[in-house]
PDB file of C-alpha atoms in Angstrom:
ATOM      1  CA  UNK L 126      14.812  18.226   4.806  1.00  0.00           C
ATOM      2  CA  UNK L 127      11.474  19.123   6.451  1.00  0.00           C
ATOM      3  CA  UNK L 128      10.219  20.769   3.257  1.00  0.00           C
ATOM      4  CA  UNK L 129      10.830  17.481   1.404  1.00  0.00           C
ATOM      5  CA  UNK L 130       8.826  15.586   4.038  1.00  0.00           C
ATOM      6  CA  UNK L 131       5.943  18.009   4.072  1.00  0.00           C
ATOM      7  CA  UNK L 132       5.895  18.008   0.258  1.00  0.00           C
ATOM      8  CA  UNK L 133       5.123  14.292  -0.088  1.00  0.00           C
ATOM      9  CA  UNK L 134       2.662  14.115   2.782  1.00  0.00           C
ATOM     10  CA  UNK L 135      -0.193  15.919   1.142  1.00  0.00           C
ATOM     11  CA  UNK L 136      -2.261  12.795   1.083  1.00  0.00           C
ATOM     12  CA  UNK L 137      -2.232  12.399   4.819  1.00  0.00           C
ATOM     13  CA  UNK L 138      -4.622  14.181   6.726  1.00  0.00           C
ATOM     14  CA  UNK L 139      -6.000   4.220  22.600  1.00  0.00           C
ATOM     15  CA  UNK L 140      -7.750   5.951  25.060  1.00  0.00           C
ATOM     16  CA  UNK L 141      -4.716   7.414  26.921  1.00  0.00           C
ATOM     17  CA  UNK L 142      -3.550   9.261  23.792  1.00  0.00           C
ATOM     18  CA  UNK L 143      -5.191  12.487  24.902  1.00  0.00           C
ATOM     19  CA  UNK L 144      -4.699  12.050  28.588  1.00  0.00           C
ATOM     20  CA  UNK L 145      -3.048  15.465  28.959  1.00  0.00           C
ATOM     21  CA  UNK L 146      -5.231  18.384  28.055  1.00  0.00           C
ATOM     22  CA  UNK L 147      -3.978  20.372  25.040  1.00  0.00           C
ATOM     23  CA  UNK L 148      -4.202  24.124  24.851  1.00  0.00           C
ATOM     24  CA  UNK L 149      -5.621  23.751  21.336  1.00  0.00           C
ATOM     25  CA  UNK L 150      -9.403  23.359  21.317  1.00  0.00           C
ATOM     26  CA  UNK L 151      -9.229  21.673  17.896  1.00  0.00           C
ATOM     27  CA  UNK L 152      -6.858  18.982  19.291  1.00  0.00           C
ATOM     28  CA  UNK L 153      -9.051  18.491  22.342  1.00  0.00           C
ATOM     29  CA  UNK L 154     -11.983  18.086  20.049  1.00  0.00           C
ATOM     30  CA  UNK L 155     -10.102  15.534  17.995  1.00  0.00           C
ATOM     31  CA  UNK L 156      -9.042  13.666  21.180  1.00  0.00           C
ATOM     32  CA  UNK L 157     -12.694  13.464  22.160  1.00  0.00           C
ATOM     33  CA  UNK L 158     -13.588  11.987  18.661  1.00  0.00           C
ATOM     34  CA  UNK L 159     -10.842   9.387  18.979  1.00  0.00           C
ATOM     35  CA  UNK L 160     -11.867   8.387  22.479  1.00  0.00           C
ATOM     36  CA  UNK L 161     -15.572   8.033  21.551  1.00  0.00           C
ATOM     37  CA  UNK L 162     -15.920   4.360  20.502  1.00  0.00           C
ATOM     38  CA  UNK L 163     -19.494   4.954  19.375  1.00  0.00           C
ATOM     39  CA  UNK L 164     -18.250   7.108  16.456  1.00  0.00           C
ATOM     40  CA  UNK L 165     -17.527   5.356  13.187  1.00  0.00           C
ATOM     41  CA  UNK L 166     -13.946   4.252  12.583  1.00  0.00           C
ATOM     42  CA  UNK L 167     -14.025   6.258   9.378  1.00  0.00           C
ATOM     43  CA  UNK L 168     -14.160   9.383  11.544  1.00  0.00           C
ATOM     44  CA  UNK L 169     -12.018   8.245  14.424  1.00  0.00           C
ATOM     45  CA  UNK L 170      -8.995   7.238  12.421  1.00  0.00           C
ATOM     46  CA  UNK L 171      -8.578  10.580  10.487  1.00  0.00           C
ATOM     47  CA  UNK L 172      -8.935  12.251  14.001  1.00  0.00           C
ATOM     48  CA  UNK L 173      -6.027  10.065  15.283  1.00  0.00           C
ATOM     49  CA  UNK L 174      -3.955  10.731  12.223  1.00  0.00           C
ATOM     50  CA  UNK L 175      -4.335  14.531  12.668  1.00  0.00           C
ATOM     51  CA  UNK L 176      -3.463  14.236  16.375  1.00  0.00           C
ATOM     52  CA  UNK L 177      -0.289  12.366  15.527  1.00  0.00           C
ATOM     53  CA  UNK L 178       0.602  14.790  12.709  1.00  0.00           C
ATOM     54  CA  UNK L 179      -0.031  18.064  14.744  1.00  0.00           C
ATOM     55  CA  UNK L 180       0.820  16.960  18.243  1.00  0.00           C
ATOM     56  CA  UNK L 181       3.671  14.481  17.956  1.00  0.00           C
ATOM     57  CA  UNK L 182       5.327  13.980  14.589  1.00  0.00           C
ATOM     58  CA  UNK L 183       7.680  16.882  14.647  1.00  0.00           C
ATOM     59  CA  UNK L 184       7.690  17.805  18.324  1.00  0.00           C
ATOM     60  CA  UNK L 185       8.093  14.369  19.887  1.00  0.00           C
ATOM     61  CA  UNK L 186       9.023  11.955  17.122  1.00  0.00           C
ATOM     62  CA  UNK L 187       9.338   8.864  19.408  1.00  0.00           C
ATOM     63  CA  UNK L 188       5.798   9.333  20.592  1.00  0.00           C
ATOM     64  CA  UNK L 189       4.826   9.824  16.946  1.00  0.00           C
ATOM     65  CA  UNK L 190       6.222   6.374  16.186  1.00  0.00           C
ATOM     66  CA  UNK L 191       4.412   4.912  19.273  1.00  0.00           C
ATOM     67  CA  UNK L 192       1.018   6.374  18.319  1.00  0.00           C
ATOM     68  CA  UNK L 193       1.448   5.485  14.628  1.00  0.00           C
ATOM     69  CA  UNK L 194       1.931   1.867  15.841  1.00  0.00           C
ATOM     70  CA  UNK L 195      -1.280   2.222  17.808  1.00  0.00           C
ATOM     71  CA  UNK L 196      -3.065   3.487  14.713  1.00  0.00           C
ATOM     72  CA  UNK L 197      -1.577   0.666  12.569  1.00  0.00           C
ATOM     73  CA  UNK L 198      -2.775  -1.981  15.109  1.00  0.00           C
ATOM     74  CA  UNK L 199      -6.270  -0.379  15.216  1.00  0.00           C
ATOM     75  CA  UNK L 200      -6.519  -0.189  11.414  1.00  0.00           C
ATOM     76  CA  UNK L 201      -5.297  -3.801  11.000  1.00  0.00           C
ATOM     77  CA  UNK L 202      -7.803  -5.143  13.587  1.00  0.00           C
ATOM     78  CA  UNK L 203     -10.520  -3.401  11.573  1.00  0.00           C
ATOM     79  CA  UNK L 204      -8.957  -4.254   8.155  1.00  0.00           C
ATOM     80  CA  UNK L 205      -8.739  -0.578   7.064  1.00  0.00           C
ATOM     81  CA  UNK L 206      -5.725  -0.779   4.708  1.00  0.00           C
ATOM     82  CA  UNK L 207      -5.397   2.859   3.819  1.00  0.00           C
ATOM     83  CA  UNK L 208      -4.840   3.692   7.429  1.00  0.00           C
ATOM     84  CA  UNK L 209      -2.478   0.788   7.829  1.00  0.00           C
ATOM     85  CA  UNK L 210      -0.466   2.361   5.051  1.00  0.00           C
ATOM     86  CA  UNK L 211      -0.755   5.882   6.580  1.00  0.00           C
ATOM     87  CA  UNK L 212       0.569   4.538   9.915  1.00  0.00           C
ATOM     88  CA  UNK L 213       3.594   3.051   8.175  1.00  0.00           C
ATOM     89  CA  UNK L 214       4.045   6.317   6.294  1.00  0.00           C
ATOM     90  CA  UNK L 215       4.097   8.303   9.600  1.00  0.00           C
ATOM     91  CA  UNK L 216       6.639   5.951  10.982  1.00  0.00           C
ATOM     92  CA  UNK L 217       8.797   6.309   7.822  1.00  0.00           C
ATOM     93  CA  UNK L 218       8.638  10.124   8.157  1.00  0.00           C
ATOM     94  CA  UNK L 219       9.889  10.005  11.715  1.00  0.00           C
ATOM     95  CA  UNK L 220      12.698   7.654  10.745  1.00  0.00           C
ATOM     96  CA  UNK L 221      13.664   9.975   8.011  1.00  0.00           C
ATOM     97  CA  UNK L 222      13.621  12.962  10.383  1.00  0.00           C
ATOM     98  CA  UNK L 223      15.865  11.084  12.684  1.00  0.00           C
ATOM     99  CA  UNK L 224      18.248  10.222   9.886  1.00  0.00           C
ATOM    100  CA  UNK L 225      17.428   6.485   9.954  1.00  0.00           C
ATOM    101  CA  UNK L 226      16.783   6.263   6.240  1.00  0.00           C
ATOM    102  CA  UNK L 227      17.166   2.527   6.031  1.00  0.00           C
ATOM    103  CA  UNK L 228      14.278   2.076   8.434  1.00  0.00           C
ATOM    104  CA  UNK L 229      12.324   4.840   6.554  1.00  0.00           C
ATOM    105  CA  UNK L 230      12.779   2.841   3.338  1.00  0.00           C
ATOM    106  CA  UNK L 231      11.376  -0.270   4.993  1.00  0.00           C
ATOM    107  CA  UNK L 232       8.299   1.677   6.171  1.00  0.00           C
ATOM    108  CA  UNK L 233       7.763   3.358   2.816  1.00  0.00           C
ATOM    109  CA  UNK L 234       8.043  -0.009   1.131  1.00  0.00           C
ATOM    110  CA  UNK L 235       5.274  -1.420   3.306  1.00  0.00           C
ATOM    111  CA  UNK L 236       3.231   1.638   2.283  1.00  0.00           C
ATOM    112  CA  UNK L 237       3.732   0.882  -1.396  1.00  0.00           C
ATOM    113  CA  UNK L 238       2.790  -2.857  -0.836  1.00  0.00           C
ATOM    114  CA  UNK L 239      -0.429  -2.017   0.904  1.00  0.00           C
ATOM    115  CA  UNK L 240      -1.399   0.603  -1.736  1.00  0.00           C
ATOM    116  CA  UNK L 241      -0.511  -1.875  -4.428  1.00  0.00           C
ATOM    117  CA  UNK L 242      -2.687  -4.527  -2.752  1.00  0.00           C
ATOM    118  CA  UNK L 243      -5.728  -2.225  -2.787  1.00  0.00           C
ATOM    119  CA  UNK L 244      -4.879  -0.882  -6.223  1.00  0.00           C
ATOM    120  CA  UNK L 245      -4.395   2.770  -5.180  1.00  0.00           C
ATOM    121  CA  UNK L 246      -1.875   4.006  -7.860  1.00  0.00           C
ATOM    122  CA  UNK L 247      -1.760   7.463  -6.378  1.00  0.00           C
ATOM    123  CA  UNK L 248      -0.633   5.962  -2.983  1.00  0.00           C
ATOM    124  CA  UNK L 249       1.903   3.718  -4.700  1.00  0.00           C
ATOM    125  CA  UNK L 250       3.303   6.845  -6.501  1.00  0.00           C
ATOM    126  CA  UNK L 251       3.670   8.832  -3.336  1.00  0.00           C
ATOM    127  CA  UNK L 252       5.351   5.805  -1.527  1.00  0.00           C
ATOM    128  CA  UNK L 253       7.799   5.356  -4.352  1.00  0.00           C
ATOM    129  CA  UNK L 254       8.567   9.158  -4.159  1.00  0.00           C
ATOM    130  CA  UNK L 255       9.117   8.775  -0.382  1.00  0.00           C
ATOM    131  CA  UNK L 256      11.455   5.741  -0.942  1.00  0.00           C
ATOM    132  CA  UNK L 257      13.405   7.807  -3.578  1.00  0.00           C
ATOM    133  CA  UNK L 258      13.772  10.744  -1.148  1.00  0.00           C
ATOM    134  CA  UNK L 259      14.928   8.452   1.646  1.00  0.00           C
ATOM    135  CA  UNK L 260      17.419   6.637  -0.649  1.00  0.00           C
ATOM    136  CA  UNK L 261      18.658  10.109  -1.872  1.00  0.00           C
ATOM    137  CA  UNK L 262      19.227  11.112   1.741  1.00  0.00           C
ATOM    138  CA  UNK L 263      21.248   7.963   2.300  1.00  0.00           C
ATOM    139  CA  UNK L 264      23.484   9.023  -0.522  1.00  0.00           C
TER     140      UNK L 264
END
């Protein structure tokens, strides 16, 4: 199941998020980027996405959902739709990992809708693939 999830995620790459020091200097650096509000959102959001992906998504999925929601709220407040879609996609992945495929389909449908709205056909295709995988897992 994990290989399917990783396969369709190729397009993916709050101040207390990094309160615990990581042993990985790369993640520490990304945490510093996310915390620094003087850095452009176009740099901060990819840092947060990587933190969620590498630090939480597969190790602590519930925290992955929590921080994906934080990412969504931040992206929504700044009207950065691709990251709104990415946040929903991260949540969908977690739901699929947890076997909650009905919730995953809801999240992936939101991804599809956002990418349709901004006319990103590649994103729409990836979202439709994710929906199909979740439906397949549902039987």
